[in-house]
PDB file of C-alpha atoms in Angstrom:
ATOM      1  CA  MET A  11      12.187   1.492  25.475  1.00  0.00           C
ATOM      2  CA  SER A  12      10.806   5.043  26.003  1.00  0.00           C
ATOM      3  CA  SER A  13      14.334   6.555  25.728  1.00  0.00           C
ATOM      4  CA  GLU A  14      14.828   4.650  22.457  1.00  0.00           C
ATOM      5  CA  LEU A  15      11.532   5.884  21.103  1.00  0.00           C
ATOM      6  CA  GLY A  16      12.407   9.447  22.131  1.00  0.00           C
ATOM      7  CA  ALA A  17      15.791   9.233  20.437  1.00  0.00           C
ATOM      8  CA  LEU A  18      14.078   7.843  17.272  1.00  0.00           C
ATOM      9  CA  ILE A  19      11.529  10.656  17.232  1.00  0.00           C
ATOM     10  CA  ARG A  20      14.200  13.304  17.781  1.00  0.00           C
ATOM     11  CA  HIS A  21      16.350  12.049  14.968  1.00  0.00           C
ATOM     12  CA  PRO A  22      16.479  14.481  12.008  1.00  0.00           C
ATOM     13  CA  GLU A  23      15.726  11.528   9.554  1.00  0.00           C
ATOM     14  CA  PHE A  24      12.423  10.875  11.443  1.00  0.00           C
ATOM     15  CA  ARG A  25      11.288  14.483  10.525  1.00  0.00           C
ATOM     16  CA  ARG A  26      12.527  14.100   7.083  1.00  0.00           C
ATOM     17  CA  GLY A  27      10.552  10.878   6.576  1.00  0.00           C
ATOM     18  CA  ALA A  28       7.382  12.511   7.816  1.00  0.00           C
ATOM     19  CA  ARG A  29       7.997  15.575   5.646  1.00  0.00           C
ATOM     20  CA  ASP A  30       8.458  13.424   2.475  1.00  0.00           C
ATOM     21  CA  MET A  31       5.125  11.915   3.212  1.00  0.00           C
ATOM     22  CA  ALA A  32       3.276  15.131   4.014  1.00  0.00           C
ATOM     23  CA  GLY A  33       2.687  15.982   0.358  1.00  0.00           C
ATOM     24  CA  ILE A  34       0.738  12.916  -0.373  1.00  0.00           C
ATOM     25  CA  SER A  35      -1.029  12.582   2.973  1.00  0.00           C
ATOM     26  CA  LEU A  36      -4.166  14.407   1.702  1.00  0.00           C
ATOM     27  CA  GLY A  37      -4.782  11.635  -0.957  1.00  0.00           C
ATOM     28  CA  ILE A  38      -4.190   8.970   1.639  1.00  0.00           C
ATOM     29  CA  SER A  39      -6.655  10.654   3.976  1.00  0.00           C
ATOM     30  CA  ALA A  40      -9.224  10.902   1.212  1.00  0.00           C
ATOM     31  CA  TRP A  41      -8.847   7.262   0.432  1.00  0.00           C
ATOM     32  CA  GLY A  42      -9.063   6.252   4.136  1.00  0.00           C
ATOM     33  CA  LEU A  43     -12.415   8.346   4.542  1.00  0.00           C
ATOM     34  CA  VAL A  44     -13.948   6.564   1.578  1.00  0.00           C
ATOM     35  CA  THR A  45     -12.883   3.217   2.766  1.00  0.00           C
ATOM     36  CA  GLY A  46     -14.307   3.886   6.208  1.00  0.00           C
ATOM     37  CA  VAL A  47     -17.648   4.960   4.762  1.00  0.00           C
ATOM     38  CA  ALA A  48     -17.721   2.102   2.297  1.00  0.00           C
ATOM     39  CA  MET A  49     -17.173  -0.507   5.032  1.00  0.00           C
ATOM     40  CA  ILE A  50     -20.375   0.638   6.931  1.00  0.00           C
ATOM     41  CA  LYS A  51     -22.400   1.159   3.775  1.00  0.00           C
ATOM     42  CA  SER A  52     -21.530  -2.372   2.720  1.00  0.00           C
ATOM     43  CA  GLY A  53     -23.199  -3.786   5.823  1.00  0.00           C
ATOM     44  CA  LEU A  54     -20.370  -4.320   8.275  1.00  0.00           C
ATOM     45  CA  SER A  55     -21.099  -3.451  11.947  1.00  0.00           C
ATOM     46  CA  MET A  56     -19.099  -0.642  13.381  1.00  0.00           C
ATOM     47  CA  PRO A  57     -16.971  -2.818  15.688  1.00  0.00           C
ATOM     48  CA  LEU A  58     -16.073  -5.169  12.787  1.00  0.00           C
ATOM     49  CA  ALA A  59     -15.266  -2.160  10.548  1.00  0.00           C
ATOM     50  CA  LEU A  60     -12.977  -0.646  13.275  1.00  0.00           C
ATOM     51  CA  LEU A  61     -11.264  -3.979  13.716  1.00  0.00           C
ATOM     52  CA  MET A  62     -10.788  -4.319   9.898  1.00  0.00           C
ATOM     53  CA  SER A  63      -9.358  -0.889   9.666  1.00  0.00           C
ATOM     54  CA  LEU A  64      -6.767  -1.350  12.456  1.00  0.00           C
ATOM     55  CA  VAL A  65      -5.821  -4.916  11.769  1.00  0.00           C
ATOM     56  CA  VAL A  66      -5.928  -5.217   7.969  1.00  0.00           C
ATOM     57  CA  PHE A  67      -4.601  -1.632   7.225  1.00  0.00           C
ATOM     58  CA  ALA A  68      -4.643  -2.197   3.486  1.00  0.00           C
ATOM     59  CA  GLY A  69      -7.100  -0.028   1.637  1.00  0.00           C
ATOM     60  CA  SER A  70      -7.003  -1.734  -1.738  1.00  0.00           C
ATOM     61  CA  SER A  71      -7.713  -5.253  -0.241  1.00  0.00           C
ATOM     62  CA  GLN A  72     -10.397  -3.785   1.995  1.00  0.00           C
ATOM     63  CA  LEU A  73     -12.246  -2.239  -0.884  1.00  0.00           C
ATOM     64  CA  ALA A  74     -11.795  -5.426  -2.941  1.00  0.00           C
ATOM     65  CA  ALA A  75     -13.209  -7.560  -0.068  1.00  0.00           C
ATOM     66  CA  LEU A  76     -16.160  -5.353   0.780  1.00  0.00           C
ATOM     67  CA  PRO A  77     -18.412  -6.229  -2.307  1.00  0.00           C
ATOM     68  CA  LEU A  78     -17.462  -9.955  -1.796  1.00  0.00           C
ATOM     69  CA  LEU A  79     -18.575  -9.761   1.782  1.00  0.00           C
ATOM     70  CA  ALA A  80     -21.762  -8.075   0.814  1.00  0.00           C
ATOM     71  CA  ALA A  81     -22.530 -10.702  -1.960  1.00  0.00           C
ATOM     72  CA  GLY A  82     -21.861 -13.541   0.455  1.00  0.00           C
ATOM     73  CA  ALA A  83     -18.918 -14.907  -1.612  1.00  0.00           C
ATOM     74  CA  PRO A  84     -17.254 -18.039  -0.537  1.00  0.00           C
ATOM     75  CA  LEU A  85     -14.339 -17.576   1.990  1.00  0.00           C
ATOM     76  CA  TRP A  86     -11.809 -18.924  -0.512  1.00  0.00           C
ATOM     77  CA  VAL A  87     -12.732 -16.334  -3.041  1.00  0.00           C
ATOM     78  CA  LEU A  88     -12.402 -13.585  -0.407  1.00  0.00           C
ATOM     79  CA  TRP A  89      -8.965 -14.825   0.719  1.00  0.00           C
ATOM     80  CA  ALA A  90      -7.742 -15.301  -2.925  1.00  0.00           C
ATOM     81  CA  THR A  91      -8.812 -11.775  -3.851  1.00  0.00           C
ATOM     82  CA  ALA A  92      -7.179 -10.128  -0.820  1.00  0.00           C
ATOM     83  CA  PHE A  93      -4.004 -12.263  -1.390  1.00  0.00           C
ATOM     84  CA  CYS A  94      -3.774 -11.293  -4.996  1.00  0.00           C
ATOM     85  CA  VAL A  95      -4.440  -7.572  -4.321  1.00  0.00           C
ATOM     86  CA  ASN A  96      -1.632  -7.541  -1.644  1.00  0.00           C
ATOM     87  CA  LEU A  97       0.805  -9.710  -3.536  1.00  0.00           C
ATOM     88  CA  ARG A  98       2.866  -6.658  -4.286  1.00  0.00           C
ATOM     89  CA  PHE A  99       3.879  -6.574  -0.590  1.00  0.00           C
ATOM     90  CA  VAL A 100       5.896  -9.843  -1.143  1.00  0.00           C
ATOM     91  CA  ILE A 101       7.985  -7.969  -3.655  1.00  0.00           C
ATOM     92  CA  PHE A 102       8.245  -5.012  -1.361  1.00  0.00           C
ATOM     93  CA  SER A 103       9.288  -7.259   1.604  1.00  0.00           C
ATOM     94  CA  ALA A 104      12.115  -8.830  -0.531  1.00  0.00           C
ATOM     95  CA  GLN A 105      13.453  -5.251  -0.979  1.00  0.00           C
ATOM     96  CA  TRP A 106      12.866  -4.242   2.659  1.00  0.00           C
ATOM     97  CA  ARG A 107      14.897  -7.413   3.715  1.00  0.00           C
ATOM     98  CA  LEU A 108      17.992  -5.889   2.261  1.00  0.00           C
ATOM     99  CA  TYR A 109      17.781  -2.911   4.618  1.00  0.00           C
ATOM    100  CA  PHE A 110      16.072  -4.453   7.727  1.00  0.00           C
ATOM    101  CA  GLY A 111      16.754  -8.190   7.431  1.00  0.00           C
ATOM    102  CA  HIS A 112      19.346  -8.054  10.255  1.00  0.00           C
ATOM    103  CA  LEU A 113      16.774  -6.654  12.824  1.00  0.00           C
ATOM    104  CA  PRO A 114      15.182  -8.991  15.387  1.00  0.00           C
ATOM    105  CA  LEU A 115      11.901 -10.804  14.329  1.00  0.00           C
ATOM    106  CA  LEU A 116       9.649  -8.662  16.430  1.00  0.00           C
ATOM    107  CA  SER A 117      11.057  -5.461  14.860  1.00  0.00           C
ATOM    108  CA  ARG A 118      10.661  -6.904  11.425  1.00  0.00           C
ATOM    109  CA  LEU A 119       6.947  -7.852  12.117  1.00  0.00           C
ATOM    110  CA  ARG A 120       6.243  -4.236  13.272  1.00  0.00           C
ATOM    111  CA  ILE A 121       7.845  -2.939  10.097  1.00  0.00           C
ATOM    112  CA  GLY A 122       5.836  -5.358   8.069  1.00  0.00           C
ATOM    113  CA  TYR A 123       2.551  -4.141   9.511  1.00  0.00           C
ATOM    114  CA  PHE A 124       3.268  -0.444   9.117  1.00  0.00           C
ATOM    115  CA  ALA A 125       5.009  -0.601   5.650  1.00  0.00           C
ATOM    116  CA  ALA A 126       2.863   0.719   2.818  1.00  0.00           C
ATOM    117  CA  ASP A 127       3.186   1.402  -0.943  1.00  0.00           C
ATOM    118  CA  LEU A 128       4.170   5.050  -0.774  1.00  0.00           C
ATOM    119  CA  ASN A 129       6.545   4.570   2.134  1.00  0.00           C
ATOM    120  CA  TYR A 130       8.393   2.075  -0.025  1.00  0.00           C
ATOM    121  CA  VAL A 131       8.613   4.587  -2.872  1.00  0.00           C
ATOM    122  CA  ALA A 132       9.803   7.379  -0.666  1.00  0.00           C
ATOM    123  CA  PHE A 133      12.282   5.087   1.175  1.00  0.00           C
ATOM    124  CA  LEU A 134      13.925   3.821  -2.035  1.00  0.00           C
ATOM    125  CA  ARG A 135      14.278   7.387  -3.223  1.00  0.00           C
ATOM    126  CA  ARG A 136      15.977   8.426  -0.035  1.00  0.00           C
ATOM    127  CA  PHE A 137      18.123   5.194   0.172  1.00  0.00           C
ATOM    128  CA  PRO A 138      18.690   3.835  -3.361  1.00  0.00           C
ATOM    129  CA  GLU A 139      21.603   1.706  -2.250  1.00  0.00           C
ATOM    130  CA  PRO A 140      20.391  -1.464  -0.524  1.00  0.00           C
ATOM    131  CA  VAL A 141      22.890  -1.286   2.313  1.00  0.00           C
ATOM    132  CA  PRO A 142      21.767  -1.073   6.024  1.00  0.00           C
ATOM    133  CA  ALA A 143      22.474   2.271   7.719  1.00  0.00           C
ATOM    134  CA  PRO A 144      21.614   3.646  11.176  1.00  0.00           C
ATOM    135  CA  GLU A 145      19.525   6.562   9.644  1.00  0.00           C
ATOM    136  CA  GLN A 146      17.159   4.192   7.772  1.00  0.00           C
ATOM    137  CA  ARG A 147      15.048   3.253  10.710  1.00  0.00           C
ATOM    138  CA  PRO A 148      14.255   6.793  11.841  1.00  0.00           C
ATOM    139  CA  TYR A 149      13.354   7.770   8.322  1.00  0.00           C
ATOM    140  CA  PHE A 150      11.121   4.667   7.904  1.00  0.00           C
ATOM    141  CA  TRP A 151       9.216   5.341  11.192  1.00  0.00           C
ATOM    142  CA  GLY A 152       8.884   9.019  10.451  1.00  0.00           C
ATOM    143  CA  GLY A 153       7.214   8.254   7.134  1.00  0.00           C
ATOM    144  CA  VAL A 154       4.946   5.388   8.344  1.00  0.00           C
ATOM    145  CA  ALA A 155       3.772   7.260  11.471  1.00  0.00           C
ATOM    146  CA  LEU A 156       2.384  10.078   9.279  1.00  0.00           C
ATOM    147  CA  ASN A 157       0.999   7.539   6.724  1.00  0.00           C
ATOM    148  CA  TRP A 158      -0.664   5.382   9.433  1.00  0.00           C
ATOM    149  CA  THR A 159      -2.276   8.473  11.084  1.00  0.00           C
ATOM    150  CA  ALA A 160      -3.310   9.935   7.714  1.00  0.00           C
ATOM    151  CA  TRP A 161      -5.102   6.749   6.935  1.00  0.00           C
ATOM    152  CA  GLN A 162      -6.578   5.611  10.206  1.00  0.00           C
ATOM    153  CA  VAL A 163      -8.029   9.000  11.577  1.00  0.00           C
ATOM    154  CA  PRO A 164     -10.102   9.630   8.430  1.00  0.00           C
ATOM    155  CA  SER A 165     -10.987   5.940   8.104  1.00  0.00           C
ATOM    156  CA  ILE A 166     -12.371   5.708  11.691  1.00  0.00           C
ATOM    157  CA  LEU A 167     -14.149   9.080  11.098  1.00  0.00           C
ATOM    158  CA  GLY A 168     -15.750   7.573   8.062  1.00  0.00           C
ATOM    159  CA  ILE A 169     -16.834   4.482  10.100  1.00  0.00           C
ATOM    160  CA  VAL A 170     -18.289   6.530  12.898  1.00  0.00           C
ATOM    161  CA  LEU A 171     -19.996   9.196  10.673  1.00  0.00           C
ATOM    162  CA  ALA A 172     -20.989   6.962   7.744  1.00  0.00           C
ATOM    163  CA  ASP A 173     -24.703   7.135   8.464  1.00  0.00           C
ATOM    164  CA  ARG A 174     -24.547  10.868   8.288  1.00  0.00           C
ATOM    165  CA  VAL A 175     -22.709  11.058   5.010  1.00  0.00           C
ATOM    166  CA  PRO A 176     -25.164  11.383   2.119  1.00  0.00           C
ATOM    167  CA  THR A 177     -24.562   9.016  -0.793  1.00  0.00           C
ATOM    168  CA  GLN A 178     -25.000  11.888  -3.224  1.00  0.00           C
ATOM    169  CA  TRP A 179     -21.698  13.429  -1.985  1.00  0.00           C
ATOM    170  CA  GLY A 180     -20.065  11.157  -4.534  1.00  0.00           C
ATOM    171  CA  LEU A 181     -17.422   9.707  -2.108  1.00  0.00           C
ATOM    172  CA  GLY A 182     -16.936   6.688  -4.372  1.00  0.00           C
ATOM    173  CA  PHE A 183     -15.688   9.049  -7.180  1.00  0.00           C
ATOM    174  CA  ALA A 184     -13.478  10.831  -4.706  1.00  0.00           C
ATOM    175  CA  GLY A 185     -12.014   7.533  -3.691  1.00  0.00           C
ATOM    176  CA  VAL A 186     -11.264   6.633  -7.312  1.00  0.00           C
ATOM    177  CA  LEU A 187      -9.433   9.964  -7.744  1.00  0.00           C
ATOM    178  CA  ALA A 188      -7.413   9.293  -4.644  1.00  0.00           C
ATOM    179  CA  LEU A 189      -6.454   5.923  -5.842  1.00  0.00           C
ATOM    180  CA  LEU A 190      -5.532   7.264  -9.305  1.00  0.00           C
ATOM    181  CA  GLY A 191      -3.246   9.820  -7.554  1.00  0.00           C
ATOM    182  CA  LEU A 192      -1.617   7.183  -5.440  1.00  0.00           C
ATOM    183  CA  SER A 193      -1.197   4.821  -8.391  1.00  0.00           C
ATOM    184  CA  TYR A 194       0.376   7.530 -10.514  1.00  0.00           C
ATOM    185  CA  SER A 195       3.060   8.078  -7.910  1.00  0.00           C
ATOM    186  CA  LEU A 196       4.068   4.316  -8.283  1.00  0.00           C
ATOM    187  CA  LEU A 197       4.547   4.539 -12.056  1.00  0.00           C
ATOM    188  CA  SER A 198       8.208   5.171 -12.152  1.00  0.00           C
ATOM    189  CA  ASP A 199       9.452   3.522 -15.444  1.00  0.00           C
ATOM    190  CA  TYR A 200       8.502   2.007 -18.727  1.00  0.00           C
ATOM    191  CA  LYS A 201       7.777  -1.424 -17.192  1.00  0.00           C
ATOM    192  CA  THR A 202       5.347  -0.095 -14.575  1.00  0.00           C
ATOM    193  CA  TRP A 203       3.429   2.043 -17.133  1.00  0.00           C
ATOM    194  CA  VAL A 204       2.997  -0.882 -19.485  1.00  0.00           C
ATOM    195  CA  SER A 205       1.925  -3.239 -16.618  1.00  0.00           C
ATOM    196  CA  ALA A 206      -0.536  -0.676 -15.376  1.00  0.00           C
ATOM    197  CA  ALA A 207      -2.069  -0.184 -18.914  1.00  0.00           C
ATOM    198  CA  VAL A 208      -2.318  -4.019 -19.304  1.00  0.00           C
ATOM    199  CA  ALA A 209      -4.000  -4.375 -15.853  1.00  0.00           C
ATOM    200  CA  GLY A 210      -6.524  -1.674 -16.724  1.00  0.00           C
ATOM    201  CA  CYS A 211      -7.314  -3.227 -20.102  1.00  0.00           C
ATOM    202  CA  ALA A 212      -7.731  -6.707 -18.481  1.00  0.00           C
ATOM    203  CA  ALA A 213      -9.883  -5.426 -15.806  1.00  0.00           C
ATOM    204  CA  VAL A 214     -12.273  -3.727 -18.175  1.00  0.00           C
ATOM    205  CA  ALA A 215     -12.297  -6.876 -20.509  1.00  0.00           C
ATOM    206  CA  ALA A 216     -13.048  -9.223 -17.721  1.00  0.00           C
ATOM    207  CA  TYR A 217     -15.532  -6.946 -15.903  1.00  0.00           C
ATOM    208  CA  ALA A 218     -18.405  -9.347 -16.454  1.00  0.00           C
ATOM    209  CA  LEU A 219     -16.920 -11.999 -14.408  1.00  0.00           C
ATOM    210  CA  PRO A 220     -18.670 -12.640 -11.046  1.00  0.00           C
ATOM    211  CA  LEU A 221     -17.406 -11.938  -7.566  1.00  0.00           C
ATOM    212  CA  ARG A 222     -14.963  -9.241  -8.868  1.00  0.00           C
ATOM    213  CA  LEU A 223     -12.743 -11.812 -10.347  1.00  0.00           C
ATOM    214  CA  ASN A 224     -11.793  -9.266 -12.944  1.00  0.00           C
ATOM    215  CA  ILE A 225      -9.353  -7.948 -10.310  1.00  0.00           C
ATOM    216  CA  VAL A 226      -7.577 -11.226 -10.117  1.00  0.00           C
ATOM    217  CA  VAL A 227      -7.372 -11.344 -13.936  1.00  0.00           C
ATOM    218  CA  ALA A 228      -5.961  -7.854 -14.042  1.00  0.00           C
ATOM    219  CA  ILE A 229      -3.323  -8.619 -11.486  1.00  0.00           C
ATOM    220  CA  ALA A 230      -2.294 -11.858 -13.312  1.00  0.00           C
ATOM    221  CA  ALA A 231      -2.049  -9.962 -16.627  1.00  0.00           C
ATOM    222  CA  ALA A 232       0.052  -7.168 -15.183  1.00  0.00           C
ATOM    223  CA  VAL A 233       2.404  -9.592 -13.532  1.00  0.00           C
ATOM    224  CA  ALA A 234       2.766 -11.483 -16.793  1.00  0.00           C
ATOM    225  CA  ALA A 235       3.442  -8.229 -18.687  1.00  0.00           C
ATOM    226  CA  GLY A 236       6.130  -7.223 -16.185  1.00  0.00           C
ATOM    227  CA  LEU A 237       7.837 -10.602 -16.390  1.00  0.00           C
ATOM    228  CA  LEU A 238       7.784 -10.611 -20.231  1.00  0.00           C
ATOM    229  CA  ILE A 239       9.335  -7.056 -20.285  1.00  0.00           C
ATOM    230  CA  GLU A 240      12.020  -8.083 -17.881  1.00  0.00           C
ATOM    231  CA  ARG A 241      12.839 -11.168 -20.090  1.00  0.00           C
ATOM    232  CA  TRP A 242      12.682  -9.016 -23.330  1.00  0.00           C
ATOM    233  CA  GLN A 243      14.936  -6.124 -22.029  1.00  0.00           C
ATOM    234  CA  PRO A 244      18.090  -8.377 -21.428  1.00  0.00           C
ATOM    235  CA  ALA A 245      17.635 -10.077 -24.770  1.00  0.00           C
ATOM    236  CA  SER A 246      17.210  -6.824 -26.558  1.00  0.00           C
ATOM    237  CA  ARG A 247      20.320  -5.413 -24.872  1.00  0.00           C
ATOM    238  CA  GLU A 248      22.347  -8.569 -25.874  1.00  0.00           C
ATOM    239  CA  SER A 249      21.223  -8.290 -29.500  1.00  0.00           C
ATOM    240  CA  SER A 250      22.289  -4.622 -29.676  1.00  0.00           C
ATOM    241  CA  ARG A 251      25.843  -5.306 -28.700  1.00  0.00           C
TER     242      ARG A 251
END
């Protein structure tokens, strides 16, 4: 096992994967720090916040769940919100399967835990053809190793030092900026831009809903917009022939 790990780390694609993630690691770290502080400021105990950071490892769902936990929302609302926020990983997993579906179950479970949005984007840029290749695993692990570290270290620091961080530092706004930067990197074509715009408008329009249900409305609107565009594009291509 140790020799296999050493060979993986020494592989040139491992370093390339880490290098491709290095440029956006600062934004990931800022987001992790904000999330760590927010967990403590929302009333979670330090052990529970540490557990949430290490086990959940999904910043958007963590931030979505925090106000619901603080408000004492029903468990089903908490689960439904986290599920909707992380629903994109079902789509990601369908794509990952084309590359890693042949691996043993335990290996796929490890990949599922460490996989993240920006690793997905970087990986597809490096390997646009969905055909398994030996260099894909080192590249993947190089990227997620840096991504996981860039998230967890600042997040744990935020948890441990949350009581020493003044609220006037405006970390909430810094977190919004980090999220905007990360979201922008995912907007790759016309369909994603339109879906993002629809989601933003829906979230603002439904802001008055209780228990942050405007997030669920925004996700549903974005998915509907994406599906409508996918149906409209083939029809428009057929009519132009």
